CSV table of C-alpha atoms in Angstrom, one decimal:
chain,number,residue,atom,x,y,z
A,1,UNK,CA,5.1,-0.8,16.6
A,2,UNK,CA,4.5,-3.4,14.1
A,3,UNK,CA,6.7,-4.7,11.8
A,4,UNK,CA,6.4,-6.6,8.6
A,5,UNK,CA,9.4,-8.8,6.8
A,6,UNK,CA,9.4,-10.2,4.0
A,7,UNK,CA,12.9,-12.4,3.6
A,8,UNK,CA,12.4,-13.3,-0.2
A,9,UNK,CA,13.8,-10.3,-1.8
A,10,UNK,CA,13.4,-12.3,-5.4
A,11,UNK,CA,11.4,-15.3,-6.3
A,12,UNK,CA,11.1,-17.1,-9.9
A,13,UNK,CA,9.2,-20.0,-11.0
A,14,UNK,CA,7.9,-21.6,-14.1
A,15,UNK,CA,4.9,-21.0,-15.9
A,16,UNK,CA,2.3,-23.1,-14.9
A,17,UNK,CA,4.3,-24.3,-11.5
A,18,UNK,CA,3.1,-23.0,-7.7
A,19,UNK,CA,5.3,-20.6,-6.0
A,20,UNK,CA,4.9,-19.4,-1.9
A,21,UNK,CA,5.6,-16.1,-1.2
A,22,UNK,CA,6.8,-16.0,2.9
A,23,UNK,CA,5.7,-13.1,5.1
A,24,UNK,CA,6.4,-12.5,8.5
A,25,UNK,CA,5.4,-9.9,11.4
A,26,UNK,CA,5.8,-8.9,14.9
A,27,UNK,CA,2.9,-7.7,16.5
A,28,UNK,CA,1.4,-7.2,19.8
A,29,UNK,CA,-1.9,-7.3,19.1
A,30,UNK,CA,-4.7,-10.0,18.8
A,31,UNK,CA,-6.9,-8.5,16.2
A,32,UNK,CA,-5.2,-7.6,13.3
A,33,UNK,CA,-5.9,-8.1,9.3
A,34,UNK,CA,-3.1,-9.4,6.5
A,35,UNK,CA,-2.9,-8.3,3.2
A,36,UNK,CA,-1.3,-9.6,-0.3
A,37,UNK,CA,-1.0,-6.6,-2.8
A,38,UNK,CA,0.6,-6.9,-6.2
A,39,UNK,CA,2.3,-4.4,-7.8
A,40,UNK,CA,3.3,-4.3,-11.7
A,41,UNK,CA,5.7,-2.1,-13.3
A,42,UNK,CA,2.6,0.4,-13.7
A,43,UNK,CA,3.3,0.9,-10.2
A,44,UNK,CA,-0.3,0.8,-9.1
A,45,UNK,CA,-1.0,-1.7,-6.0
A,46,UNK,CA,-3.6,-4.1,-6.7
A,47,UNK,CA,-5.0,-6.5,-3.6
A,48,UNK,CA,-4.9,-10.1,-4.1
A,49,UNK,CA,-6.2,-11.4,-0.8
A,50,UNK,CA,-7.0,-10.6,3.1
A,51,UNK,CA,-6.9,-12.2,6.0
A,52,UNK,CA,-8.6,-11.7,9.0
A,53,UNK,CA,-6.8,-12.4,12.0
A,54,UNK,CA,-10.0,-14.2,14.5
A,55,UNK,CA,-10.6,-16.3,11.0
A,56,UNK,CA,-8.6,-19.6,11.4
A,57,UNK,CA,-9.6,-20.5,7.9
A,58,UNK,CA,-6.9,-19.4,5.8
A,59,UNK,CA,-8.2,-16.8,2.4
A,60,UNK,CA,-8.6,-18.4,-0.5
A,61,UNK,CA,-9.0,-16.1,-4.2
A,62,UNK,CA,-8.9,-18.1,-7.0
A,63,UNK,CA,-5.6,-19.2,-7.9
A,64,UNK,CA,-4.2,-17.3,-4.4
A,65,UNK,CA,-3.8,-18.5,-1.3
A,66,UNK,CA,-2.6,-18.2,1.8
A,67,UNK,CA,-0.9,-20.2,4.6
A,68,UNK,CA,-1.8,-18.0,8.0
A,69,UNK,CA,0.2,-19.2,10.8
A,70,UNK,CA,-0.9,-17.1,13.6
A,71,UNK,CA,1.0,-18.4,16.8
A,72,UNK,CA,3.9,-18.3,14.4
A,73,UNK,CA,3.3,-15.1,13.2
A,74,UNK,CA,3.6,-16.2,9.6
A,75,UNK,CA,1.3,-15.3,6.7
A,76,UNK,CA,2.7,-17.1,3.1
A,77,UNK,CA,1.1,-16.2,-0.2
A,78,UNK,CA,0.7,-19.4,-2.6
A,79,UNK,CA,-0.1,-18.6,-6.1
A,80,UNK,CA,-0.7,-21.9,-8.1
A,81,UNK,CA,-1.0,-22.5,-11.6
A,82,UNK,CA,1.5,-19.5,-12.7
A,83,UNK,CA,0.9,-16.9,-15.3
A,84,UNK,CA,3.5,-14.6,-17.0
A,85,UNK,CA,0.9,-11.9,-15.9
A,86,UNK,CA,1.6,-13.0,-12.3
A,87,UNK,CA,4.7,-11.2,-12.7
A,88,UNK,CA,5.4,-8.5,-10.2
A,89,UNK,CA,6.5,-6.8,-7.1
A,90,UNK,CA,4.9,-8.8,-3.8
A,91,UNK,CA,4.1,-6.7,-0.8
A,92,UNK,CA,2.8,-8.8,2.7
A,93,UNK,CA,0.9,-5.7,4.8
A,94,UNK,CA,-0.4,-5.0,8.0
A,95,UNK,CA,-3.6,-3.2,9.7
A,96,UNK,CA,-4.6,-2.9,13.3
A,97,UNK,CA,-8.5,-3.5,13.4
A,98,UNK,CA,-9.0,-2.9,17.3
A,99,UNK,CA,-7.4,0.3,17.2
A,100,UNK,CA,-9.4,3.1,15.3
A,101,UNK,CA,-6.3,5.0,15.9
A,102,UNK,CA,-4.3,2.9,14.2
A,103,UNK,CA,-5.4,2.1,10.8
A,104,UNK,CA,-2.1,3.2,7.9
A,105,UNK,CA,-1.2,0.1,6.6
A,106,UNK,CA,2.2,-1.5,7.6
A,107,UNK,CA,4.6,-3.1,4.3
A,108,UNK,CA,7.2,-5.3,4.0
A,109,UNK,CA,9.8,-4.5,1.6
A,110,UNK,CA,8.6,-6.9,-1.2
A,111,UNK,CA,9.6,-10.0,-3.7
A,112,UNK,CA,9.8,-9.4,-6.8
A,113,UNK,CA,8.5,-12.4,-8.9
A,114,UNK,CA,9.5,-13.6,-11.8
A,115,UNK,CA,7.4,-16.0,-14.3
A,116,UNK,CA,10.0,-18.0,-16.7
A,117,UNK,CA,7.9,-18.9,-20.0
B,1,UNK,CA,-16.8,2.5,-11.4
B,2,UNK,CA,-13.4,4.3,-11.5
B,3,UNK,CA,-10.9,3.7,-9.4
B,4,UNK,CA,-8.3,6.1,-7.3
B,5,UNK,CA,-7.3,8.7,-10.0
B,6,UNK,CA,-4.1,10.5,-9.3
B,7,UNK,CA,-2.2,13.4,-11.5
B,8,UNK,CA,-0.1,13.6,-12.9
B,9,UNK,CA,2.3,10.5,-13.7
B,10,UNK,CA,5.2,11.5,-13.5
B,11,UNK,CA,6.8,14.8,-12.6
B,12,UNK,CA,10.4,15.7,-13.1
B,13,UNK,CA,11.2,19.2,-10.8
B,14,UNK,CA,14.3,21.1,-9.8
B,15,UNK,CA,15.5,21.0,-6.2
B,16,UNK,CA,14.2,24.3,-4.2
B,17,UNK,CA,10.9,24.2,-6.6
B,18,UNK,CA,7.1,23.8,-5.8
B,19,UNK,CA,5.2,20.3,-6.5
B,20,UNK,CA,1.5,19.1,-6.0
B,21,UNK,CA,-0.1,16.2,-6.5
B,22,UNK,CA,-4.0,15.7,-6.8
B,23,UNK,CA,-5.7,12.4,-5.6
B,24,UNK,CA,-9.6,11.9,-6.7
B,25,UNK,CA,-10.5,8.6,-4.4
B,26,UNK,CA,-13.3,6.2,-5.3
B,27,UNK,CA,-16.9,7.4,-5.3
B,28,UNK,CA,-18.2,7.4,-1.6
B,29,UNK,CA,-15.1,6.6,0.3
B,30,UNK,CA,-14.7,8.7,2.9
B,31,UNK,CA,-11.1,7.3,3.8
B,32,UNK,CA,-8.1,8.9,2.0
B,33,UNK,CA,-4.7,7.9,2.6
B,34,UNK,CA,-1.4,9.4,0.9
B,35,UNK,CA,1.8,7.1,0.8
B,36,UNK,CA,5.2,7.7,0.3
B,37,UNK,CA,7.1,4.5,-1.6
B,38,UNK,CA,11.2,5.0,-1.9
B,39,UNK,CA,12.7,3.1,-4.0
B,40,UNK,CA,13.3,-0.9,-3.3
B,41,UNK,CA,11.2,-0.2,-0.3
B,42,UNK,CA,7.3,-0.9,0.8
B,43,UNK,CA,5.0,2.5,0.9
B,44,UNK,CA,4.7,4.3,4.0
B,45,UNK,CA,1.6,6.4,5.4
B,46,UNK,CA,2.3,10.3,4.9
B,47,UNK,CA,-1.2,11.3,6.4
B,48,UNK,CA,-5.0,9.9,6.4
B,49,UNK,CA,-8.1,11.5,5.8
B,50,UNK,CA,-11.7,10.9,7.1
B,51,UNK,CA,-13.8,13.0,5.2
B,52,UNK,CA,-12.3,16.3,5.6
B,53,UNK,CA,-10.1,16.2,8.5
B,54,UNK,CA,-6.8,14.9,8.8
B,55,UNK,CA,-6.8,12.1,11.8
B,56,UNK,CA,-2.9,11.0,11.2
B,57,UNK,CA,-0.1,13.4,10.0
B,58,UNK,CA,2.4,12.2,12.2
B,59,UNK,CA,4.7,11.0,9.3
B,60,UNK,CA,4.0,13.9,7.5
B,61,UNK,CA,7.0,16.2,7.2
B,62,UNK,CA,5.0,19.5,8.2
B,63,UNK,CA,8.3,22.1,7.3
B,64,UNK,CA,7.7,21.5,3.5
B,65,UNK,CA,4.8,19.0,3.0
B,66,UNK,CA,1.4,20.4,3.4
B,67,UNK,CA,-2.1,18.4,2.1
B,68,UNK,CA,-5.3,19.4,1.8
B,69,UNK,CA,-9.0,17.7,1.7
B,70,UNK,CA,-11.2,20.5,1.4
B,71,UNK,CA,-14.8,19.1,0.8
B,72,UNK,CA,-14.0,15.9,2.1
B,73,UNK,CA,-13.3,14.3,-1.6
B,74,UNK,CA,-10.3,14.8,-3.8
B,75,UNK,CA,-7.0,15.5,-2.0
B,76,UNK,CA,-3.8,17.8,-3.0
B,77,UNK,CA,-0.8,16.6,-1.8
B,78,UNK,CA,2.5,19.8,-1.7
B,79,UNK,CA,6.2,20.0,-1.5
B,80,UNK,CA,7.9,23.4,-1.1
B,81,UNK,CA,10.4,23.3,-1.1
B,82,UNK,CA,11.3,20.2,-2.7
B,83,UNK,CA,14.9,18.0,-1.9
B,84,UNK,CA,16.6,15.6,-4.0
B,85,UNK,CA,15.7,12.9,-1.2
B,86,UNK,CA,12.0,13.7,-2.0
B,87,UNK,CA,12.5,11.5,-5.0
B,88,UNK,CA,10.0,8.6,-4.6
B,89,UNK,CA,6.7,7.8,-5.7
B,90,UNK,CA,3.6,9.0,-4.1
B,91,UNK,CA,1.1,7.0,-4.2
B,92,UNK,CA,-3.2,7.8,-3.0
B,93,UNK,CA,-5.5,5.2,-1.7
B,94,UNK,CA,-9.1,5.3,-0.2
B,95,UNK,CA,-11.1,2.8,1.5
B,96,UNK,CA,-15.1,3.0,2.4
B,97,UNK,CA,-14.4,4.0,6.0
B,98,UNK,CA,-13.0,2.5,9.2
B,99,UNK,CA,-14.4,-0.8,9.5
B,100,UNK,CA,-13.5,-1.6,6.0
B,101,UNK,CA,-10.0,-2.9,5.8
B,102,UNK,CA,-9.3,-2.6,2.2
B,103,UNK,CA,-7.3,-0.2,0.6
B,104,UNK,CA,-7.4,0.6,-3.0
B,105,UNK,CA,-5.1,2.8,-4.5
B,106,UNK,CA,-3.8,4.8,-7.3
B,107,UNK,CA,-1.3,4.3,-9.8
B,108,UNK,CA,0.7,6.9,-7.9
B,109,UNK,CA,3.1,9.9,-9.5
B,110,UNK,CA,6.6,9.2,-9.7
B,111,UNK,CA,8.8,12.7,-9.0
B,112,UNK,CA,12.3,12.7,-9.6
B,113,UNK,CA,13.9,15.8,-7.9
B,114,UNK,CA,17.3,17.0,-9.8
């Protein structure tokens, strides 16, 4: 089974500053896809960025970015230029693409980020 | 176009009582998957949908949680009876089908169980 981690229970960083967001995961598998959702005290998950697993080009949205490590099994979130609507919960997540069988999405436990005016 | 709607918001219940939630997913997604997020924690898969049929309910606790996808669009979601460790929030998401990754979900209900 896989599992997700995410070791960053709490984050905080200044507006305007770049913060990294670690993620990491245990799989067996070779083709896989990484996610970045957000979550705001609404509660609603909202996706920030995928990666694909084959892609050795790490996923790039905007200000959001990622740092995917794949021998290492590592899959940071970089969000640059902070906002105070960055604020939220962080959750890294897993999905099996070989495997139609296989296709719930796997979380980590979240960081919950903090954006200091 | 709308996203995943889900109702209601909140729902405070007795233990021993009934709940449902409903789950309308974006227009034309055939996926439809109900989570289960405790608190402090990362959601977890209850059961998936494609189209009508439930392909994965093997988190799904079957002696008090039922669900239901009738024509293969919006999705009910039932507790009976409900416990007090059935507090969490429940949360819907749909995705086009199986060879598109992405997940997009609802705002989720919250139920508190006293």
């Amino acid at each position: 089974a896989q599992t997700v981690t995410q070791s960053q229970p709490e984050m905080s960083v200044q507006e305007a500053e770049t913060v990294t967001l670690s993620c990491t995961y245990d799989t067996s598998e070779s083709d896989y896809y990484l996610f970045w959702y957000k979550q705001p005290p609404s509660r609603q998950m909202i996706l920030v960025i995928r990666q694909e697993a084959y892609k050795q080009q790490n996923a790039t949205e905007n200000r959001f970015s990622v740092n995917f490590q794949k021998a290492a099994k590592s899959f940071s979130l970089k969000i640059s230029d902070s906002q105070l609507g960055d604020a939220a919960m962080y959750f890294c997540a897993y999905r099996s693409a070989g495997n139609f069988g296989n296709e719930k999405l796997t979380f980590g436990t979240g960081t919950r980020l903090t954006i200091i005016p | 176009e709308a996203g995943v709607v889900q109702s209601p918001r909140y729902k405070i219940i007795e233990k021993k009582q009934p709940v449902a939630f409903w789950c309308n997913p974006i227009s034309g997604h055939n996926t439809l998957y109900w989570y289960r997020q405790n608190l402090g924690q990362g959601p977890e898969l209850l059961i998936r949908y494609e189209n009508e049929e439930a392909v994965d309910d093997s988190q799904l606790p079957k002696d008090r949680f039922s669900a239901e996808r009738l024509k293969g669009v919006d999705s009910t979601l039932k507790i009976q009876p409900a416990e007090l460790g059935d507090s969490a929030v429940y949360l819907c998401a749909s995705s086009l089908g199986r060879t598109t990754p992405e997940q997009y979900f609802g705002p989720g209900t919250r139920l508190t169980v006293t």
